CSV table of C-alpha atoms in Angstrom, one decimal:
chain,number,residue,atom,x,y,z
A,1,TRP,CA,107.5,170.2,160.8
A,2,TYR,CA,105.1,167.2,160.3
A,3,ASP,CA,104.4,167.2,156.3
A,4,PHE,CA,101.0,165.6,156.9
A,5,GLN,CA,99.1,165.9,153.8
A,6,GLY,CA,95.6,164.7,154.4
A,7,GLY,CA,92.3,165.7,155.6
A,8,CYS,CA,91.5,166.0,159.4
A,9,ASP,CA,90.3,168.8,162.0
A,10,LEU,CA,92.9,169.2,164.1
A,11,ILE,CA,94.3,171.1,167.1
A,12,ALA,CA,97.3,173.5,165.5
A,13,ILE,CA,97.9,175.5,168.8
A,14,ASP,CA,96.7,175.0,172.1
A,15,ASN,CA,97.7,176.8,175.5
A,16,PRO,CA,96.4,178.7,178.5
A,17,VAL,CA,95.5,181.5,176.7
A,18,LEU,CA,94.0,180.3,173.3
A,19,GLN,CA,93.1,177.3,171.3
A,20,VAL,CA,93.6,177.3,167.5
A,21,GLN,CA,91.7,174.8,165.2
A,22,ILE,CA,92.4,174.2,161.4
A,23,ARG,CA,90.6,171.9,159.1
A,24,SER,CA,93.2,170.1,156.2
A,25,ARG,CA,91.7,168.9,153.3
A,26,PRO,CA,93.1,166.9,150.5
A,27,ARG,CA,93.8,168.6,146.9
A,28,GLY,CA,94.8,165.7,144.9
A,29,SER,CA,98.7,165.5,145.4
A,30,TYR,CA,98.6,168.0,148.8
A,31,SER,CA,96.2,169.2,151.2
A,32,THR,CA,95.5,173.0,152.3
A,33,ILE,CA,93.8,174.5,155.4
A,34,THR,CA,89.9,175.5,154.5
A,35,GLN,CA,89.0,176.7,157.8
A,36,ILE,CA,90.3,178.1,160.9
A,37,ALA,CA,88.8,179.0,164.1
A,38,ILE,CA,90.7,180.8,167.3
A,39,GLU,CA,89.2,180.4,170.6
A,40,MET,CA,90.3,183.1,173.3
A,41,LYS,CA,89.9,180.8,176.7
A,42,ALA,CA,89.4,183.4,179.2
A,43,THR,CA,86.0,184.8,177.5
A,44,GLY,CA,85.1,181.8,175.3
A,45,GLU,CA,85.1,184.3,172.4
A,46,VAL,CA,85.7,182.6,169.0
A,47,LEU,CA,86.7,183.9,165.5
A,48,ARG,CA,85.9,181.5,162.6
A,49,VAL,CA,87.4,182.0,159.0
A,50,HIS,CA,86.5,179.9,156.0
A,51,LEU,CA,88.0,179.8,152.4
A,52,ASP,CA,84.8,180.7,150.9
A,53,GLY,CA,84.8,184.0,152.3
A,54,ARG,CA,82.9,183.6,155.4
A,55,ILE,CA,84.2,185.3,158.8
A,56,GLU,CA,82.3,185.0,162.1
A,57,ASN,CA,84.4,187.4,164.6
A,58,GLY,CA,83.1,186.9,168.0
A,59,ILE,CA,86.4,188.4,169.4
A,60,THR,CA,85.2,191.6,171.1
A,61,SER,CA,87.0,192.2,174.2
A,62,GLY,CA,90.3,193.3,174.7
A,63,TYR,CA,91.6,192.3,171.3
A,64,SER,CA,92.0,193.7,167.9
A,65,PHE,CA,91.0,192.4,164.8
A,66,TYR,CA,91.6,193.7,161.4
A,67,THR,CA,91.2,192.8,158.1
A,68,THR,CA,93.3,194.0,154.9
A,69,VAL,CA,92.7,193.6,151.6
A,70,PRO,CA,95.6,194.0,148.8
A,71,PHE,CA,95.6,197.2,146.7
A,72,PRO,CA,94.0,196.3,143.6
A,73,ASN,CA,96.5,197.2,140.9
A,74,ILE,CA,99.2,195.5,142.8
A,75,PRO,CA,99.5,192.0,141.7
A,76,SER,CA,98.8,189.3,145.1
A,77,TYR,CA,98.5,186.0,145.5
A,78,SER,CA,96.6,186.8,148.8
A,79,TYR,CA,92.9,188.0,148.6
A,80,ASP,CA,92.8,189.6,152.0
A,81,THR,CA,94.5,189.0,155.7
A,82,GLN,CA,92.7,188.5,158.8
A,83,ARG,CA,95.1,189.7,161.7
A,84,ILE,CA,94.1,189.5,165.6
A,85,ASP,CA,96.7,191.5,168.0
A,86,LEU,CA,96.5,189.4,171.0
A,87,GLY,CA,97.3,192.7,173.3
A,88,ASP,CA,100.7,191.9,174.6
A,89,SER,CA,102.5,194.3,171.9
A,90,CYS,CA,104.5,191.5,170.2
A,91,SER,CA,102.2,188.4,169.7
A,92,ASP,CA,99.7,188.3,167.0
A,93,ILE,CA,97.9,185.9,164.6
A,94,LYS,CA,97.7,186.3,160.8
A,95,ILE,CA,95.3,184.3,158.5
A,96,HIS,CA,95.9,184.8,154.8
A,97,THR,CA,93.4,183.7,152.1
A,98,TYR,CA,94.6,182.2,148.7
A,99,SER,CA,92.8,181.0,145.7
A,100,TYR,CA,93.9,177.4,147.2
A,101,GLY,CA,93.6,177.7,150.8
A,102,LEU,CA,94.0,179.5,153.9
A,103,SER,CA,97.6,180.1,155.7
A,104,LEU,CA,97.8,180.5,159.5
A,105,GLN,CA,100.7,182.4,160.9
A,106,ALA,CA,101.1,182.8,164.6
A,107,VAL,CA,104.2,185.2,165.9
A,108,GLY,CA,104.6,186.4,169.5
A,109,CYS,CA,106.0,186.3,173.0
A,110,ASP,CA,105.8,183.8,175.9
A,111,GLU,CA,103.3,186.0,177.4
A,112,VAL,CA,100.7,184.4,175.1
A,113,PHE,CA,102.4,181.5,173.5
A,114,GLY,CA,104.4,180.0,176.1
A,115,GLY,CA,103.3,176.4,176.8
A,116,SER,CA,101.7,176.3,173.3
A,117,VAL,CA,101.6,172.4,171.6
A,118,GLY,CA,99.6,171.0,168.7
A,119,MET,CA,100.1,170.3,165.2
A,120,CYS,CA,102.3,173.5,164.8
A,121,GLY,CA,104.7,172.4,167.4
A,122,ASP,CA,105.9,172.7,170.9
A,123,TRP,CA,106.7,176.4,171.4
A,124,ASP,CA,109.0,176.0,174.4
A,125,GLY,CA,110.5,172.9,173.2
A,126,ASN,CA,111.4,173.6,169.4
A,127,CYS,CA,110.3,170.4,168.2
A,128,VAL,CA,106.8,168.6,167.8
A,129,ARG,CA,105.2,166.5,170.3
A,130,PHE,CA,102.4,164.0,170.7
A,131,ARG,CA,99.8,165.0,173.4
A,132,ASN,CA,101.3,162.8,176.0
A,133,GLY,CA,104.5,164.9,175.9
A,134,THR,CA,106.3,162.3,173.7
A,135,GLN,CA,108.8,163.9,170.9
A,136,PHE,CA,107.7,163.3,167.3
A,137,ASP,CA,110.4,162.2,165.1
A,138,VAL,CA,111.1,164.4,162.3
A,139,SER,CA,114.4,162.8,160.9
A,140,GLY,CA,114.8,161.1,157.7
A,141,GLY,CA,113.4,164.1,155.6
A,142,THR,CA,110.1,164.8,154.2
A,143,ILE,CA,109.2,161.5,152.7
A,144,ASP,CA,110.0,159.9,156.0
A,145,VAL,CA,108.4,162.0,158.0
A,146,LYS,CA,105.2,162.1,156.1
A,147,GLN,CA,104.7,158.5,156.2
A,148,ARG,CA,104.8,158.9,160.1
A,149,SER,CA,102.9,162.1,160.4
A,150,PRO,CA,99.1,160.3,160.2
A,151,GLU,CA,99.9,159.2,163.7
A,152,LEU,CA,100.6,162.7,164.9
A,153,ALA,CA,97.6,164.1,162.9
A,154,GLN,CA,95.3,161.5,164.7
A,155,ASP,CA,96.5,162.3,168.1
A,156,TRP,CA,95.8,166.0,167.4
A,157,MET,CA,92.6,165.4,166.1
A,158,ILE,CA,89.8,167.3,167.5
A,159,PRO,CA,87.9,164.7,169.4
A,160,PRO,CA,84.1,164.6,168.9
A,161,ALA,CA,81.8,166.6,171.2
A,162,PRO,CA,81.5,165.9,173.8
A,163,PRO,CA,84.2,166.0,175.3
A,164,GLY,CA,85.6,167.5,172.2
A,165,ASN,CA,85.2,171.4,171.3
A,166,ASN,CA,85.3,171.5,167.7
A,167,LEU,CA,84.7,174.9,166.9
A,168,LEU,CA,85.0,174.7,163.1
A,169,TRP,CA,81.5,174.8,160.8
A,170,ASP,CA,80.2,171.2,160.1
A,171,PRO,CA,82.6,169.5,162.2
A,172,SER,CA,84.0,166.2,160.8
A,173,THR,CA,85.1,163.0,162.8
A,174,VAL,CA,87.1,162.0,159.4
A,175,CYS,CA,91.0,162.0,159.9
A,176,ASP,CA,92.3,160.7,156.4
A,177,ALA,CA,95.8,160.6,156.0
A,178,SER,CA,95.5,160.5,152.0
A,179,SER,CA,96.1,163.4,149.7
A,180,ARG,CA,93.8,161.9,147.1
A,181,CYS,CA,90.3,163.3,146.8
A,182,GLY,CA,87.4,162.3,144.8
A,183,PRO,CA,84.0,160.3,145.1
A,184,SER,CA,86.0,157.1,146.2
A,185,GLU,CA,87.9,158.8,148.7
A,186,ALA,CA,87.5,160.0,152.3
A,187,PHE,CA,86.7,163.5,150.9
A,188,ASN,CA,85.6,165.0,147.7
A,189,CYS,CA,87.8,167.6,145.7
A,190,TYR,CA,85.0,170.4,145.5
A,191,ALA,CA,86.8,172.8,147.3
A,192,MET,CA,89.4,173.5,145.1
A,193,ARG,CA,88.8,177.6,144.8
A,194,ARG,CA,87.7,180.2,147.1
A,195,LEU,CA,84.3,180.8,147.1
A,196,GLN,CA,83.3,177.2,147.0
A,197,ASN,CA,82.5,175.0,149.8
A,198,GLY,CA,84.8,172.9,152.1
């Protein structure tokens, strides 16, 4: 939807049931997700997944958590997958780990995802919105949307605490639209592969 290719700690999905936070980091000509945190609002339980392989699973009540690893003899770009079954028979969240970053996939019904907003879009409205409800303009193709996307990312940036609730490891207050990285940029390029920091 938004073609944001910079670095920012963002609210990807927010609704009355859960909140999903992502850390996007630039890699030179694109950006990737390096961390994901999921909070179950009713219990305050949190799952954190980091590109370097760290998993902190605090989700223990009423939700199923699975890790699957590909068969060793079958080529795959994915190292492993974390899956959270959200208990309504049709909703789950999958986090795929690749050498270059994490991938987030949310699938489900209105019981869990109804009313969701964030950088992943408006679940009920089939669009992307700012926090105030104003629809984000996705017209004009990728290049036009990419130029407008930093404003959307700034709007969905996780606010610093308090009052923000950044659940990611080492919270950041930097939100930079550039996909460039390096010593003179907002973010270094040190997290290019799995098992490295970032």
